[in-house]
Tab-separated table of N, CA, C and O in Angstrom:
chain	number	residue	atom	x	y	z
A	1	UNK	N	0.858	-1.185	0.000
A	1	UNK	CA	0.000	0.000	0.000
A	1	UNK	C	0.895	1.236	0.000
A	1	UNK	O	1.805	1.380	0.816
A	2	UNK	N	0.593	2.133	-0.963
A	2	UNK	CA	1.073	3.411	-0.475
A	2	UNK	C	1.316	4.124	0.507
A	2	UNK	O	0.230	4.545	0.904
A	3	UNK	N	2.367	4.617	1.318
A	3	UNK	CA	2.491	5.170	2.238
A	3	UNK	C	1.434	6.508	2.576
A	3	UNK	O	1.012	6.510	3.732
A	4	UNK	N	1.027	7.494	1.804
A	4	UNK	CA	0.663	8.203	1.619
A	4	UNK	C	-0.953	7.763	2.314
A	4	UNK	O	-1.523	8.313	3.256
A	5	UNK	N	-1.474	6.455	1.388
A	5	UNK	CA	-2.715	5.903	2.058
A	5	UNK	C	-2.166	5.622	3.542
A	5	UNK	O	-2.667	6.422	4.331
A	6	UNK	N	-1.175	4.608	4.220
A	6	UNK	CA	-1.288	3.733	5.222
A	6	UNK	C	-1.104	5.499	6.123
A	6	UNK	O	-1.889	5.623	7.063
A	7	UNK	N	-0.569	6.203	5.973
A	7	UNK	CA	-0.658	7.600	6.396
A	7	UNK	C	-2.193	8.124	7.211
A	7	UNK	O	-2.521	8.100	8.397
A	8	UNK	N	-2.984	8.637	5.837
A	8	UNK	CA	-4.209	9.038	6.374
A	8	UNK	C	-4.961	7.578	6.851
A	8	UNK	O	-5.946	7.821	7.548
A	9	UNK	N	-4.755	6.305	6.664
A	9	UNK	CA	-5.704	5.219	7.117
A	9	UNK	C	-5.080	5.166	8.421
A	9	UNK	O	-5.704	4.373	9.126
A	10	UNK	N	-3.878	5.807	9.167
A	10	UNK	CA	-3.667	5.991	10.854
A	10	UNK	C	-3.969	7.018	11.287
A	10	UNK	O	-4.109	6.974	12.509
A	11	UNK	N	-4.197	8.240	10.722
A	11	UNK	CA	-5.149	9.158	11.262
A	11	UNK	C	-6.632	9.022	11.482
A	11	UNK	O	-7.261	9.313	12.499
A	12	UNK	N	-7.101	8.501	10.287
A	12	UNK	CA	-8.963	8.376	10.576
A	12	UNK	C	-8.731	7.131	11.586
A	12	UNK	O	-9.662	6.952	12.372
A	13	UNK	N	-7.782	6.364	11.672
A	13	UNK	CA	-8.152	5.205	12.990
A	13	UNK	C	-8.166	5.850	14.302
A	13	UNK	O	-8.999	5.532	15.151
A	14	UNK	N	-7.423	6.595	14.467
A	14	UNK	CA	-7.115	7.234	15.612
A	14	UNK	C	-8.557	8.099	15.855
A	14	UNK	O	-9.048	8.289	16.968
A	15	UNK	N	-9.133	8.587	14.559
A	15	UNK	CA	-10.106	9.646	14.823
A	15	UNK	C	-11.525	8.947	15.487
A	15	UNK	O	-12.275	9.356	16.373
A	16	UNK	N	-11.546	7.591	14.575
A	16	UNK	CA	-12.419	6.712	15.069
A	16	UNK	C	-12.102	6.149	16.096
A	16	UNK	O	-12.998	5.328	16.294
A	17	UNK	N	-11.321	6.076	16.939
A	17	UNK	CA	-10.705	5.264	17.988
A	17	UNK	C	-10.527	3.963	17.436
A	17	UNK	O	-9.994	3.270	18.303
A	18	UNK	N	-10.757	3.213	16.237
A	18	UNK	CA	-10.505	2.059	15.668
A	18	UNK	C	-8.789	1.616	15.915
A	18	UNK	O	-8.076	1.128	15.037
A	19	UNK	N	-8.471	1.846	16.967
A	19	UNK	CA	-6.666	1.482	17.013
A	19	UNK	C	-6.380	0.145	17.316
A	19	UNK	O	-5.322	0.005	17.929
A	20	UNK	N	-7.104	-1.043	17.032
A	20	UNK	CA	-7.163	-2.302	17.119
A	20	UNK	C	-6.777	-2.697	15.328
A	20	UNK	O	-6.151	-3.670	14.906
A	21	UNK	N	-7.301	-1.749	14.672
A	21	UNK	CA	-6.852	-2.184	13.325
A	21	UNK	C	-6.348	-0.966	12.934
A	21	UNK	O	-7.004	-0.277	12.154
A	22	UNK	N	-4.750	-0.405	13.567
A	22	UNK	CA	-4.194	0.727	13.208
A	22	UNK	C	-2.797	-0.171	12.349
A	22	UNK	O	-2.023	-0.920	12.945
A	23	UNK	N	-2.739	0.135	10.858
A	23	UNK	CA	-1.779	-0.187	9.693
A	23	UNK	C	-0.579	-0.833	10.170
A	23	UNK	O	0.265	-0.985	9.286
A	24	UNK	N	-0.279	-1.234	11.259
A	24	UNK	CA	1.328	-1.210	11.575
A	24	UNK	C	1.668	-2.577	11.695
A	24	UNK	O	0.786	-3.324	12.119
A	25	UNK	N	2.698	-3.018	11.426
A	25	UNK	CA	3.243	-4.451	11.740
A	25	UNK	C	3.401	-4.961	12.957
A	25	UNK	O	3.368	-4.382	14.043
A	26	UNK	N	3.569	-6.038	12.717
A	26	UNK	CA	3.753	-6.988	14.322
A	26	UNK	C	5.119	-6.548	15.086
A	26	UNK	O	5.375	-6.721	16.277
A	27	UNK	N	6.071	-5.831	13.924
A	27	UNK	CA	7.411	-5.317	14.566
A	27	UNK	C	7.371	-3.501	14.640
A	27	UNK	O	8.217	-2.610	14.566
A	28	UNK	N	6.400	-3.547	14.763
A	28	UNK	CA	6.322	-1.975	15.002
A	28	UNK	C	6.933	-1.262	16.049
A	28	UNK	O	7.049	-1.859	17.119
A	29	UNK	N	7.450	0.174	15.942
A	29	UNK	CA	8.561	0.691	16.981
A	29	UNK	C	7.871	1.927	16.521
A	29	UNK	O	7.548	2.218	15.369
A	30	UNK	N	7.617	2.938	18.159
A	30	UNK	CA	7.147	3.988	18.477
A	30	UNK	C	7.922	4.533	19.445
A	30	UNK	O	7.867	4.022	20.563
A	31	UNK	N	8.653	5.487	19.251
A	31	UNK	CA	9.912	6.225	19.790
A	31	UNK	C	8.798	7.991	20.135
A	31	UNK	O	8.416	8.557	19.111
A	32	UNK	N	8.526	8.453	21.100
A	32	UNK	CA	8.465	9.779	21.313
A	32	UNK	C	8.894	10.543	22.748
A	32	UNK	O	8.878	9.753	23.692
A	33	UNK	N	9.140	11.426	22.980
A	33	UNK	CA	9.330	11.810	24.385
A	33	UNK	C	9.315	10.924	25.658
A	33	UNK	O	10.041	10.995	26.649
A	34	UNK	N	8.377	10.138	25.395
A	34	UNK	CA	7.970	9.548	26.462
A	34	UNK	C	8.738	7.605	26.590
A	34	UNK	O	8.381	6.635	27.259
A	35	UNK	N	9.501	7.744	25.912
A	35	UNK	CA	10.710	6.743	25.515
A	35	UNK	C	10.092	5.982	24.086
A	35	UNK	O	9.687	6.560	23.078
A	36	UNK	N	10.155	4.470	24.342
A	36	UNK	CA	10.231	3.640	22.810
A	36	UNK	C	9.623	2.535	23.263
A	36	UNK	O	10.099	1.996	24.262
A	37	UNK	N	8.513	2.003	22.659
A	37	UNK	CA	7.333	0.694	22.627
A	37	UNK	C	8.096	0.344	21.124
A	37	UNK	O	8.257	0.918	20.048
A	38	UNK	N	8.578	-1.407	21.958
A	38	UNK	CA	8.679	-2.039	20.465
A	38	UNK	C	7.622	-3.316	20.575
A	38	UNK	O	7.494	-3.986	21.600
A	39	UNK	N	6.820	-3.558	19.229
A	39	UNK	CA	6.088	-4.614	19.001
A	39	UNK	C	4.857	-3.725	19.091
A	39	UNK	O	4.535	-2.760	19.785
A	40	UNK	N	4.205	-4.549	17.952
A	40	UNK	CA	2.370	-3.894	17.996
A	40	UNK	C	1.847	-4.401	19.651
A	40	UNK	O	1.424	-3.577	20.462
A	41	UNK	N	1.957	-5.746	19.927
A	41	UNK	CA	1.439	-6.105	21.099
A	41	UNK	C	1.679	-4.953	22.116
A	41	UNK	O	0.729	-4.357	22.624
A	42	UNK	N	2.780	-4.700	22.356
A	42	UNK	CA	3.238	-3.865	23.212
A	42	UNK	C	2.125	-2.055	23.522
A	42	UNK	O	1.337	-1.480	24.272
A	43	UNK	N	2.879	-1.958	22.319
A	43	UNK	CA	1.804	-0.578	21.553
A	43	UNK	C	0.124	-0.730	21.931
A	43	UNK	O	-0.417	-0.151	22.874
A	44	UNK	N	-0.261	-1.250	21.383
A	44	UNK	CA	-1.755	-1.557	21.382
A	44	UNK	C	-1.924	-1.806	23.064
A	44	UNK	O	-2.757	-1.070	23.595
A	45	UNK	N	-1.282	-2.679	23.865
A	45	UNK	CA	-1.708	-2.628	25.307
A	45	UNK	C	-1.290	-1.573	25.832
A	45	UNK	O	-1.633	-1.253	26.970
A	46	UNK	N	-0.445	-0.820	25.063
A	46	UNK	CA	-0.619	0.796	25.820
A	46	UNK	C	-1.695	1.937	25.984
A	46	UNK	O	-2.287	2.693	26.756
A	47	UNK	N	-1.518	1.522	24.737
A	47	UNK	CA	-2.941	2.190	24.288
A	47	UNK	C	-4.577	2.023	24.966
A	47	UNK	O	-5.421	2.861	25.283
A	48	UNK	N	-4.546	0.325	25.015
A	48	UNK	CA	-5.702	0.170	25.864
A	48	UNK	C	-5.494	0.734	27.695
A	48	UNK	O	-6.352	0.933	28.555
A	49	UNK	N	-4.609	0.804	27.724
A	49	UNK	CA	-4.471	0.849	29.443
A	49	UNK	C	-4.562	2.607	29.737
A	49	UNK	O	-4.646	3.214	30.804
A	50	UNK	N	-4.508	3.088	28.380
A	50	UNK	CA	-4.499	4.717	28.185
A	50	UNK	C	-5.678	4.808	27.595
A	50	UNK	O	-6.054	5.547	28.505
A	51	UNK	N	-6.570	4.745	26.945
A	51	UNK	CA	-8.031	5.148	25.882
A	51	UNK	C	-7.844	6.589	26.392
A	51	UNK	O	-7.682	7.503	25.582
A	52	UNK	N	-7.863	6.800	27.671
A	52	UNK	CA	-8.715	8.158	27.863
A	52	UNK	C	-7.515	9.644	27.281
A	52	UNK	O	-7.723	10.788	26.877
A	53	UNK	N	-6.612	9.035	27.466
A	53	UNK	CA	-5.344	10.342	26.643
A	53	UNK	C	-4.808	9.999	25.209
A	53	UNK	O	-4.162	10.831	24.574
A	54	UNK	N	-5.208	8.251	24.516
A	54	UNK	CA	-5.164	8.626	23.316
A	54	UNK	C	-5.742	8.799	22.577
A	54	UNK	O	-5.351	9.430	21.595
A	55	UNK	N	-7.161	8.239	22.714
A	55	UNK	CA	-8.017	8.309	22.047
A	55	UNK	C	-9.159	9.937	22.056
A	55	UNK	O	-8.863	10.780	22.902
A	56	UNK	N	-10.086	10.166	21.331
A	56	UNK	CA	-10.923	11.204	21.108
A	56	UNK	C	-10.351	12.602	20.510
A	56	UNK	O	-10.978	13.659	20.578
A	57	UNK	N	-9.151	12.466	19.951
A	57	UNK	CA	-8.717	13.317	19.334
A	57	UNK	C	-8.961	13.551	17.923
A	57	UNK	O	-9.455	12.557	17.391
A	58	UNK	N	-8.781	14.529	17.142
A	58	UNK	CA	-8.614	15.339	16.174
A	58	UNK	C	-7.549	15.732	15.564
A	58	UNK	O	-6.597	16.095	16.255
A	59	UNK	N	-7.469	15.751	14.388
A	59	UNK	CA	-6.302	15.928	13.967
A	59	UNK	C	-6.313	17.111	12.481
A	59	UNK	O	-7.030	17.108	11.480
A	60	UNK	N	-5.200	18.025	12.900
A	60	UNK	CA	-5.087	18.816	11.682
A	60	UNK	C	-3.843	18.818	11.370
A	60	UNK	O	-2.909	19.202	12.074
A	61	UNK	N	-3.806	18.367	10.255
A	61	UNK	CA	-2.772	18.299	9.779
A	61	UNK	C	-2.250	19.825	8.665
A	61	UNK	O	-3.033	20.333	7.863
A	62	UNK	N	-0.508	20.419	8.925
A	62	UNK	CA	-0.069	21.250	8.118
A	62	UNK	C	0.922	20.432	7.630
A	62	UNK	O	0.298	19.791	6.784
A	63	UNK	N	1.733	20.145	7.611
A	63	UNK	CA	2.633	19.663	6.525
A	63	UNK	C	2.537	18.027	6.181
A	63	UNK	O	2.107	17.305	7.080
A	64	UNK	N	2.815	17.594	5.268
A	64	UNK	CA	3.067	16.034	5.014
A	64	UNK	C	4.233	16.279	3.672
A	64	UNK	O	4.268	17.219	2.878
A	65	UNK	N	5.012	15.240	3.748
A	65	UNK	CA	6.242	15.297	2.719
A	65	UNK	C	6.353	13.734	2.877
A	65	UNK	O	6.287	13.021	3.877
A	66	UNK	N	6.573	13.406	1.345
A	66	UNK	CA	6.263	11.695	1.035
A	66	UNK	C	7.543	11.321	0.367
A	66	UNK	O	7.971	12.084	-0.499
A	67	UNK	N	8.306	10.070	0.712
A	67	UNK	CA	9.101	9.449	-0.746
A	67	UNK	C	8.849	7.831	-0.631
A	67	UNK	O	7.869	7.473	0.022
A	68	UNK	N	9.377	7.209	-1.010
A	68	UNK	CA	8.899	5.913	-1.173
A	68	UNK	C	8.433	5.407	-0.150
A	68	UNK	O	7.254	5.056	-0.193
A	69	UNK	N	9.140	5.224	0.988
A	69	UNK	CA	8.626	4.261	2.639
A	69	UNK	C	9.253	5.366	3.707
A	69	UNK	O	10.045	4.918	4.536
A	70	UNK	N	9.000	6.527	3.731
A	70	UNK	CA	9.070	7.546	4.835
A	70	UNK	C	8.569	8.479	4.198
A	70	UNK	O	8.599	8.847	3.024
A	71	UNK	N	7.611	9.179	6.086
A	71	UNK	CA	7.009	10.111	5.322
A	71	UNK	C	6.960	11.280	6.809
A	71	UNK	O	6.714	10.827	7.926
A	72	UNK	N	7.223	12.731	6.588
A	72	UNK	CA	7.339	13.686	7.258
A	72	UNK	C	5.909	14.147	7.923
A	72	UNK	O	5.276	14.240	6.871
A	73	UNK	N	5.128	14.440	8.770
A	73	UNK	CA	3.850	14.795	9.118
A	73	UNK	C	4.077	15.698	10.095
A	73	UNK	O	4.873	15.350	10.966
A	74	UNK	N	3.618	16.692	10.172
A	74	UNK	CA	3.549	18.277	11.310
A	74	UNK	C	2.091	18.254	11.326
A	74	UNK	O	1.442	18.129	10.287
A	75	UNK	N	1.465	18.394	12.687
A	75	UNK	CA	0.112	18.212	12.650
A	75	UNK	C	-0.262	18.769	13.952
A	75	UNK	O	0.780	18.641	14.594
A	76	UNK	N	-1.305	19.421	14.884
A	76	UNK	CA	-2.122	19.270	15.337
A	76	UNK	C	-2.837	18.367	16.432
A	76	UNK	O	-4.059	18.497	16.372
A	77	UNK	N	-2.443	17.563	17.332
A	77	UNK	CA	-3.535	16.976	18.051
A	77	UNK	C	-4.722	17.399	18.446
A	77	UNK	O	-4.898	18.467	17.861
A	78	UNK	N	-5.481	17.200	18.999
A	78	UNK	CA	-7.063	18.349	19.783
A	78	UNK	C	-7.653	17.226	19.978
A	78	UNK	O	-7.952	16.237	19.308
A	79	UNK	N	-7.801	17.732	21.473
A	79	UNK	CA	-8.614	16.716	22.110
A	79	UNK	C	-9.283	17.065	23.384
A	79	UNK	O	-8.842	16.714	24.479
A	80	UNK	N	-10.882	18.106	23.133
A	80	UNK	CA	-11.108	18.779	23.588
A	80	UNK	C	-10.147	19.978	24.239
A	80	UNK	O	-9.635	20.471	23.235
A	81	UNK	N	-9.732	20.565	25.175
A	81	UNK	CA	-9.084	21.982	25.396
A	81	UNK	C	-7.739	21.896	25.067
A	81	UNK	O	-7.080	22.879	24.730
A	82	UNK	N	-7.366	20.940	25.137
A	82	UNK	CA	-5.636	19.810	25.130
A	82	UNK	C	-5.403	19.959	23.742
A	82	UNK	O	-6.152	19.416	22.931
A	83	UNK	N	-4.357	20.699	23.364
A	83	UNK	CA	-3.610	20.591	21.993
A	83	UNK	C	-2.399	20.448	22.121
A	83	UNK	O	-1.739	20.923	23.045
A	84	UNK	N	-1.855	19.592	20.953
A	84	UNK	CA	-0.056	18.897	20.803
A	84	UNK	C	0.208	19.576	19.599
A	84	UNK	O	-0.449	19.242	18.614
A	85	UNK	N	1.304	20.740	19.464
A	85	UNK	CA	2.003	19.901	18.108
A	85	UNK	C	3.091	19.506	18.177
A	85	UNK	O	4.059	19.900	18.827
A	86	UNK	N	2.867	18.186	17.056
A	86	UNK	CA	3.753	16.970	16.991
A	86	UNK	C	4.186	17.247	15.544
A	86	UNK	O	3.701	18.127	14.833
A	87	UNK	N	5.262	16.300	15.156
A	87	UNK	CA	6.047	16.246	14.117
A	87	UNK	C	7.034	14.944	14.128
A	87	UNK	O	8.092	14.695	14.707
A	88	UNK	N	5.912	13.988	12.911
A	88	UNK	CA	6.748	12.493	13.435
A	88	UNK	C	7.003	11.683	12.083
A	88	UNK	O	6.232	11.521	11.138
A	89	UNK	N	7.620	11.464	12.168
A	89	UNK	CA	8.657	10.452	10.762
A	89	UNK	C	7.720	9.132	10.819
A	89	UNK	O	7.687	8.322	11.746
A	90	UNK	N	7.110	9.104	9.849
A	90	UNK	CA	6.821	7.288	9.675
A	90	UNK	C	7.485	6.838	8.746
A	90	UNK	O	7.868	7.531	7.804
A	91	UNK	N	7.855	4.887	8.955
A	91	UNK	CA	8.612	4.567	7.953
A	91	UNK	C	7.452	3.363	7.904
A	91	UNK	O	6.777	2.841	8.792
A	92	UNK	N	7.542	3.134	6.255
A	92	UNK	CA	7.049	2.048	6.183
A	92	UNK	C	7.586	0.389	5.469
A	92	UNK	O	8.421	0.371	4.564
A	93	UNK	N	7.086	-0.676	5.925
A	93	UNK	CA	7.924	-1.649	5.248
A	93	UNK	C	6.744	-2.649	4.890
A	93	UNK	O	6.031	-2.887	5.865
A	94	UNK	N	6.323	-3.379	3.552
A	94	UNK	CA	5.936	-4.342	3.029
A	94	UNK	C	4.400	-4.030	3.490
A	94	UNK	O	3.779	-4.975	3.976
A	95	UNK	N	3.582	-2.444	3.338
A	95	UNK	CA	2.203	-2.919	3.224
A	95	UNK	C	2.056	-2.222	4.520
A	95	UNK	O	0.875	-2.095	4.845
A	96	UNK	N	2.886	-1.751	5.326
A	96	UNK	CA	2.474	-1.501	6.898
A	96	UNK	C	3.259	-0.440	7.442
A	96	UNK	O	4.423	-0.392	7.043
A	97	UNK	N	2.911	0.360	8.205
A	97	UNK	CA	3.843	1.708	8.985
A	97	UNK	C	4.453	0.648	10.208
A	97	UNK	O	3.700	0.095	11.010
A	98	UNK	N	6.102	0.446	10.204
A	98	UNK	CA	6.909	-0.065	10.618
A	98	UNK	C	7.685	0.977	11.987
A	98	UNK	O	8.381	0.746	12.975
A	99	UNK	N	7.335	1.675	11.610
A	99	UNK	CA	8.179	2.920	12.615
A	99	UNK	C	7.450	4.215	12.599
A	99	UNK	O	6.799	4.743	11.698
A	100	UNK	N	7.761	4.666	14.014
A	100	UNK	CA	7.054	6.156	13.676
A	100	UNK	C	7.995	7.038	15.382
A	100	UNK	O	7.780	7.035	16.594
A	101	UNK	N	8.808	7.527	14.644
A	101	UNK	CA	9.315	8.815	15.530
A	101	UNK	C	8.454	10.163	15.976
A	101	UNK	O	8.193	10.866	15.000
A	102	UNK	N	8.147	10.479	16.758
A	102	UNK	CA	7.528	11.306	17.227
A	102	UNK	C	8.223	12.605	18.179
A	102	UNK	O	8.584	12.449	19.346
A	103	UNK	N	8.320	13.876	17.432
A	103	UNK	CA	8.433	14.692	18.628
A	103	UNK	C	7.751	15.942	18.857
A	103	UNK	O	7.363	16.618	17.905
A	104	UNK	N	7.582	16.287	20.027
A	104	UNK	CA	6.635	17.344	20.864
A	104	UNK	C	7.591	17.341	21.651
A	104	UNK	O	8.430	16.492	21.953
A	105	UNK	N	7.283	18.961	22.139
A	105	UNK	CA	7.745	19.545	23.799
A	105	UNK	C	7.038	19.274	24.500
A	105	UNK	O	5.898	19.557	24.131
A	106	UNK	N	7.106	18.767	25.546
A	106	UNK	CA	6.339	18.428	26.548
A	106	UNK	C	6.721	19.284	28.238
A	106	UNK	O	7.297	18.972	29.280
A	107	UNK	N	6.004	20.471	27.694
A	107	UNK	CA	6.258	21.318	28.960
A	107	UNK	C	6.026	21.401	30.426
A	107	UNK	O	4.921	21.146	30.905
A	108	UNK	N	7.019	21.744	31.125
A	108	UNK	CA	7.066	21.579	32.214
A	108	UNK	C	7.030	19.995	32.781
A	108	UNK	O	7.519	19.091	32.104
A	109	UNK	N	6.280	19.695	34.345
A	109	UNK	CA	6.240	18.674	34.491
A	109	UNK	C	5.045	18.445	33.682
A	109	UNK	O	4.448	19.437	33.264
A	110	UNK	N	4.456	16.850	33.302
A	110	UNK	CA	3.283	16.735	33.327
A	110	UNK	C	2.715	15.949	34.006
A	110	UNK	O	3.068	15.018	34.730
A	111	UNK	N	1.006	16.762	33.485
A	111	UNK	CA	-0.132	16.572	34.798
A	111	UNK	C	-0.409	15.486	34.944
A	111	UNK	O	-0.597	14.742	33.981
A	112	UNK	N	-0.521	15.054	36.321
A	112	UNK	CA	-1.108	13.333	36.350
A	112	UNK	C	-2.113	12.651	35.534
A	112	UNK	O	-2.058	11.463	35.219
A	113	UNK	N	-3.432	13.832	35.074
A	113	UNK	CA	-4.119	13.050	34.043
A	113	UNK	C	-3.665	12.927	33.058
A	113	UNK	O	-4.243	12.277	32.187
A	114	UNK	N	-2.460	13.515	32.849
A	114	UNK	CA	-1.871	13.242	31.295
A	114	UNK	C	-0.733	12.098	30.919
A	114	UNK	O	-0.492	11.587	29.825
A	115	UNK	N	-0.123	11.880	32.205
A	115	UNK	CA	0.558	10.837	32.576
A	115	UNK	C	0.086	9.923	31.879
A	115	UNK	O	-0.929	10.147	31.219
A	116	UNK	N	0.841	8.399	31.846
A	116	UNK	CA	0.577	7.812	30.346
A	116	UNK	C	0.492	6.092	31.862
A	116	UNK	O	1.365	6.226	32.719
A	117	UNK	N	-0.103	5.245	31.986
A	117	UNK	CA	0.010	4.047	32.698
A	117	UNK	C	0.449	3.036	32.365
A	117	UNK	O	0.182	2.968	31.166
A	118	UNK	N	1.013	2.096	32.677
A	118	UNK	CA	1.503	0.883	31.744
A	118	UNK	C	0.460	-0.333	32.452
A	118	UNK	O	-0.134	-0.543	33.510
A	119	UNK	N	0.658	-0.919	31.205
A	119	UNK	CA	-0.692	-1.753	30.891
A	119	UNK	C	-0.016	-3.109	31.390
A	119	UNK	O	1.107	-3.535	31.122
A	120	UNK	N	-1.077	-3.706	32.244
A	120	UNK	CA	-0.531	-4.832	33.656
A	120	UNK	C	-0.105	-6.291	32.654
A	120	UNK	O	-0.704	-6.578	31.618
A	121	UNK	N	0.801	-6.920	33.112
A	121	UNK	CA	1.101	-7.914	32.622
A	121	UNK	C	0.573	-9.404	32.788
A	121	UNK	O	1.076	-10.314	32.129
């Protein structure tokens, strides 16, 4: 699949909260501020143990820049009063977003509801 598609088909998942079928491989690696989740398993039980800070967001996107299997994105989070901007590298390999670097400032300390939980083993 085109990167460009597996691109916007992880934004509308996110928009839908559909992140059970978000494009990425079984070896997927998510690197942002907040350190590095390797493996979809991994990822995805983060995610569930979080719904309430990743999910219900919005997304506007200003820049995107494409070449074959990486792609540049500057965007927007919103999620009700709570806005991010982020700016994150996806790479993709064989059909699937394989990687995705992420960075934001993350000012000051942050707030306990924003705090991120790890998902019980």
């Amino acid at each position: 699949m085109e990167l460009k598609k597996l691109v916007k088909e992880w934004f509308a998942k996110w928009e839908t909260g559909d992140f059970l079928e978000l494009p990425i491989s079984e070896n997927f690696r998510h690197t942002s501020p907040y350190g590095t989740i390797d493996g979809k398993k991994q990822y995805i039980d983060l995610v569930e143990a979080n719904k309430d800070k990743f999910l219900g967001h919005r997304f506007k996107l200003h820049d995107e820049l494409y070449s074959e299997n990486r792609a540049c994105i500057r965007y927007t989070a919103i999620q009700g009063d709570f806005t991010l901007e982020v700016s994150e590298w996806h790479y993709s390999n064989k059909g699937f977003i394989e990687e995705i670097v992420a960075y934001y400032n993350i000012e000051g300390e942050i707030s306990d509801e924003r705090k991120l939980s790890q998902p019980e083993e």
